[in-house]
Short mmCIF file of C-alpha atoms in Angstrom, two decimals:
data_model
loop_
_atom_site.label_atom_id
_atom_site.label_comp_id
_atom_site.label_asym_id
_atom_site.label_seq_id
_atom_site.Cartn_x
_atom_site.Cartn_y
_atom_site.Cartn_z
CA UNK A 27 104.06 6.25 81.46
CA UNK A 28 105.20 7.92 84.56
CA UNK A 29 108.55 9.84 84.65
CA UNK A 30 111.75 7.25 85.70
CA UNK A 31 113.17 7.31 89.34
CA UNK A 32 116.13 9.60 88.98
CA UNK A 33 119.20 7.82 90.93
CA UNK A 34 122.28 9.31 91.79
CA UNK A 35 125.25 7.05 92.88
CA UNK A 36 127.19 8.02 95.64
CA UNK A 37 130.56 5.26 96.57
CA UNK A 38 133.97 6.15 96.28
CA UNK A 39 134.92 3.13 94.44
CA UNK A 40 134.50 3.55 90.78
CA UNK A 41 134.24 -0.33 90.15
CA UNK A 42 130.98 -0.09 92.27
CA UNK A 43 129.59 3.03 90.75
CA UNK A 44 129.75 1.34 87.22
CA UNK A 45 128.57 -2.08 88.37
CA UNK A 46 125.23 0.10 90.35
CA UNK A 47 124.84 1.87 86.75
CA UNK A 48 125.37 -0.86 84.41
CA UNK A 49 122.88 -2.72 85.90
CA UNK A 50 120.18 0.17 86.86
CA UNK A 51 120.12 1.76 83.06
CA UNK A 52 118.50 -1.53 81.73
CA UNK A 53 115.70 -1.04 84.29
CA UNK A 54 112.54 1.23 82.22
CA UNK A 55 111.74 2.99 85.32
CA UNK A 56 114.85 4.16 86.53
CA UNK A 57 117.65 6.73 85.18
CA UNK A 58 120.91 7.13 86.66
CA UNK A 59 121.29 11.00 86.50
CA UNK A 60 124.88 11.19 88.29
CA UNK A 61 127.75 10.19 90.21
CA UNK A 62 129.84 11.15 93.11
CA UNK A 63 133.26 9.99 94.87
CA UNK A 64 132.56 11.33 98.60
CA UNK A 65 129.83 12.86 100.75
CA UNK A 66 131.08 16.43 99.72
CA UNK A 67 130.89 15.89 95.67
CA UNK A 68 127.20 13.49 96.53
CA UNK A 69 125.58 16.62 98.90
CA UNK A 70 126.93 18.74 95.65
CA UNK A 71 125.42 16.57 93.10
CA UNK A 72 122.10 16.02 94.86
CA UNK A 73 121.39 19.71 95.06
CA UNK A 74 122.06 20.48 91.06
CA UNK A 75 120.75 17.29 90.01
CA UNK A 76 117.47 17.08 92.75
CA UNK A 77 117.64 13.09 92.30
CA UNK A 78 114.63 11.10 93.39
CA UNK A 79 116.74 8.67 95.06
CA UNK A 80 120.67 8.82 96.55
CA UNK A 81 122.37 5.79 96.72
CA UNK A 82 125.35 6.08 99.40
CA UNK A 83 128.08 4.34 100.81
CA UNK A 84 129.08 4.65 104.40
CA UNK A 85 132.47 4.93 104.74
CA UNK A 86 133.87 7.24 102.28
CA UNK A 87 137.04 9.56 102.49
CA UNK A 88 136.29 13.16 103.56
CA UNK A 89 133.11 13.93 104.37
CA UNK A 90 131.31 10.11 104.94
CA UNK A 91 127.80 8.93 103.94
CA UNK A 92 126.47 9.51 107.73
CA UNK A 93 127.59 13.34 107.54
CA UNK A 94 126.34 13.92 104.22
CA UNK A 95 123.28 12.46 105.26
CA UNK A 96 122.70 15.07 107.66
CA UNK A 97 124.12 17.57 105.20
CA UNK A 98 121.08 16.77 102.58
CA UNK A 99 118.40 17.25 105.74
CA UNK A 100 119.97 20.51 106.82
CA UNK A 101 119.36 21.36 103.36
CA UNK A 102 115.89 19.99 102.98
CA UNK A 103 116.93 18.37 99.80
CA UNK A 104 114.17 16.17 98.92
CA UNK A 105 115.84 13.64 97.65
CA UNK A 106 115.33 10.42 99.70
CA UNK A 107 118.98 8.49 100.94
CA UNK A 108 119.13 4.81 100.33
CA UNK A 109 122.27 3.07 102.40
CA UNK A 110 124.37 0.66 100.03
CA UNK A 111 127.20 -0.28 102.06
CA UNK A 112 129.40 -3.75 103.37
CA UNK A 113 129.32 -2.63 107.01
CA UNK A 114 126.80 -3.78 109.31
CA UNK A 115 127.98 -3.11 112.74
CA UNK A 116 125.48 -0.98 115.00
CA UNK A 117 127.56 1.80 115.25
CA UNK A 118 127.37 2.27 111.08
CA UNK A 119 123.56 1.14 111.32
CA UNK A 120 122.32 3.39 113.63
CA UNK A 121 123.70 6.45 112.72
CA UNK A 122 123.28 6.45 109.65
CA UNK A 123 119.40 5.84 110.07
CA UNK A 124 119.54 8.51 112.96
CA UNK A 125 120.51 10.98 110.35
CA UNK A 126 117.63 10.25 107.87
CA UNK A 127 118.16 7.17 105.34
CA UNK A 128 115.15 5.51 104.30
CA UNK A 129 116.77 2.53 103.79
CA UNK A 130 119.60 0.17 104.46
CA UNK A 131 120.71 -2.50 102.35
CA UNK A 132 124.28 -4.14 102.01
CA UNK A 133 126.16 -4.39 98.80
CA UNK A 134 126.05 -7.95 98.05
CA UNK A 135 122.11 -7.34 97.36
CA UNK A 136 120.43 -9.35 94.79
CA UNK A 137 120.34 -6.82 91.76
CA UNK A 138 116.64 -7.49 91.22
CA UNK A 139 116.20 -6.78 94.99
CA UNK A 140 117.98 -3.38 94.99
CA UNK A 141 116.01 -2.09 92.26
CA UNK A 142 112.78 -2.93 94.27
CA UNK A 143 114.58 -1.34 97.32
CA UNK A 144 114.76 1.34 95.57
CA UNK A 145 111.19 1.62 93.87
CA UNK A 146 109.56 1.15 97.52
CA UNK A 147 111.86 3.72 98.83
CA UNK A 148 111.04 6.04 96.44
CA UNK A 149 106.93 5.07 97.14
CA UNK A 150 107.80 6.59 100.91
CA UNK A 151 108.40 2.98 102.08
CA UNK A 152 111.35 2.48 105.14
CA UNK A 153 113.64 -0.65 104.06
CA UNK A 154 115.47 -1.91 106.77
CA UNK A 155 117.22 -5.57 106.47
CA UNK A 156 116.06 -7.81 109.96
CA UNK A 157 119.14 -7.40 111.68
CA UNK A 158 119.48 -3.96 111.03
CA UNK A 159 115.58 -3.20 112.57
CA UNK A 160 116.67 -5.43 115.45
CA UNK A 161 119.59 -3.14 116.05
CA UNK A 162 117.41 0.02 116.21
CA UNK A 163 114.62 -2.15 117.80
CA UNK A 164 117.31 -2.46 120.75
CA UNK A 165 117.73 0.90 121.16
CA UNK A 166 114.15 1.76 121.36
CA UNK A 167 113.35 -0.47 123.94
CA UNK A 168 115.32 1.43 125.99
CA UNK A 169 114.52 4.80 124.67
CA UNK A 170 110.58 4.73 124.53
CA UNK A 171 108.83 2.88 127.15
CA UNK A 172 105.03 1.30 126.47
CA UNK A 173 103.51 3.76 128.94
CA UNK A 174 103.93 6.48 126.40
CA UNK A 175 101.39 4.56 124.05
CA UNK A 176 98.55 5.40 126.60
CA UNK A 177 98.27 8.76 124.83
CA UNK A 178 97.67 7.90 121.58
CA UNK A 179 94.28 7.87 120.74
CA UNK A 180 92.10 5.20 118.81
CA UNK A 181 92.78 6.74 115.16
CA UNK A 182 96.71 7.56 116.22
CA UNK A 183 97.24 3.99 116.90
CA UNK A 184 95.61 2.90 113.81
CA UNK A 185 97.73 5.50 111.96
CA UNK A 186 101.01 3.80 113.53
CA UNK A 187 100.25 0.77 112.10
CA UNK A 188 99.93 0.97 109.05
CA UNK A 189 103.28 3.14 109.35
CA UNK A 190 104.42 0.30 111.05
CA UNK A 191 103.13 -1.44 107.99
CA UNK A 192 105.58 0.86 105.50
CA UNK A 193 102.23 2.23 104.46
CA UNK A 194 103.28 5.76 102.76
CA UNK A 195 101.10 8.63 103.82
CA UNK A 196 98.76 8.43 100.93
CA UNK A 197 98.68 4.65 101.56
CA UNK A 198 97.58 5.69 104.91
CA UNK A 199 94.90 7.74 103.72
CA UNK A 200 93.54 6.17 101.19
CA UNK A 201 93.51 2.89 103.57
CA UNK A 202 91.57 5.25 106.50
CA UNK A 203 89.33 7.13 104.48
CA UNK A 204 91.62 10.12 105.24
CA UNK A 205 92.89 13.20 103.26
CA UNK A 206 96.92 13.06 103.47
CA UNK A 207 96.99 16.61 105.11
CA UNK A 208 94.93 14.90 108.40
CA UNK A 209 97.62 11.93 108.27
CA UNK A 210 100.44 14.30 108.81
CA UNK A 211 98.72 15.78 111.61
CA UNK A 212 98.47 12.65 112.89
CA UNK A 213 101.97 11.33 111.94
CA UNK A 214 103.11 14.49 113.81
CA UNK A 215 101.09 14.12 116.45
CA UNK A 216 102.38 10.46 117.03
CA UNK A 217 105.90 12.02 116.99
CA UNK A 218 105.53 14.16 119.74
CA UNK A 219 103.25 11.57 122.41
CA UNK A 220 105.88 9.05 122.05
CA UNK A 221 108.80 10.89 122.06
CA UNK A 222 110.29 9.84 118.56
CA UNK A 223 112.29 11.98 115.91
CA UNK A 224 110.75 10.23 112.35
CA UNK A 225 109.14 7.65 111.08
CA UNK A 226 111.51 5.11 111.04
CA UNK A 227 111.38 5.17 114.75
CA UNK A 228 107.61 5.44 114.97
CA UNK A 229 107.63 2.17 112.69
CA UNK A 230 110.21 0.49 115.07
CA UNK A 231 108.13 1.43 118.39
CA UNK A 232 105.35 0.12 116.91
CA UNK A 233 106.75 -3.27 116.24
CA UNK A 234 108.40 -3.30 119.70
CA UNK A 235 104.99 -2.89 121.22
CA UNK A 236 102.35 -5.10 119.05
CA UNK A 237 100.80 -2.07 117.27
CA UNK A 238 99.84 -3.02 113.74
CA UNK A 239 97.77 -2.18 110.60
#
């Protein structure tokens, strides 16, 4: 049996913290491993506890969710940031994916649906609700224009599809007859034509301009 998807709560309301654990330690394949108040106490946590998985709140006294996000990269914690949170305007969306989540879900999520947010999370997925994508879809369209896909060649544009797909990288490879050290070169290499920061962007450009798996 393979080793449980360490969590780590991170929400400044305790009532919340104890409703995410109560329901996540009846789940086989996932342990709770911590808690945390604010960004400052979660970046803290993360980095003695190395959790698979962060769950965060946005808004949070002191240090928010958006700045501890970019706290945990700065870091290179491993530990991959899924967004819990009641806000969904664009300027809460955005950011926060801009600084790294893999995810964004709000916090009136089906239980059964969070704990599969956060097993495809933790598989290397992106999780984005619809409106959320079409907020960062928005802001691509004016950020990367189609002439930058002329560059990509043949196997780069298959590559974005299947990222485009939430194909993880040794989806990817196993998918394109690949070894996962050639799909980073080309995941990289994708980066760079088209101008993007990460994959979450590549994903989004790809759906903007009909490239799929």
């Amino acid at each position: 049996m393979a080793d449980p998807i360490k969590v780590l709560l991170v929400d400044d309301h305790q009532v919340v913290r104890r409703g995410l654990r109560t329901f996540l330690e009846v789940q086989d394949d996932i342990e709770v491993v911590g808690e945390a108040a604010d960004g400052a106490e979660g970046v803290a946590r993360a980095e003695e506890l190395r959790p698979d998985i962060v769950l965060m709140d946005v808004k949070m006294p002191g240090m928010d969710g958006i700045e501890a996000l970019r706290r945990l990269r700065e870091l290179d914690n491993p530990a991959r940031v899924l967004i819990v949170t009641s806000f969904t305007e664009q300027r809460t969306v955005v950011p926060a994916l801009r600084a790294g989540a893999a995810g964004y879900v709000y916090k009136d999520v089906d239980p059964d649906a969070l704990a599969g947010a956060i097993r495809s999370v933790h598989a290397g997925h992106i999780l984005l609700q619809p409106e959320v994508a079409g907020a960062l879809l928005s802001q691509e369209e004016a950020n990367s224009g189609q002439s930058r896909g002329g560059s990509l060649t043949e196997r780069e544009r298959e590559v974005l599809g299947l990222i485009a797909d939430g194909r993880s990288n040794r989806e990817i490879a196993r998918a394109l007859v690949l070894s996962e050290k050639t799909v980073k070169t080309h995941v990289s290499n994708i980066l760079m034509k088209l101008d993007l920061a990460d994959r979450t962007q590549a994903a989004l450009w790809a759906v903007r301009h009909g490239v799929t798996g």
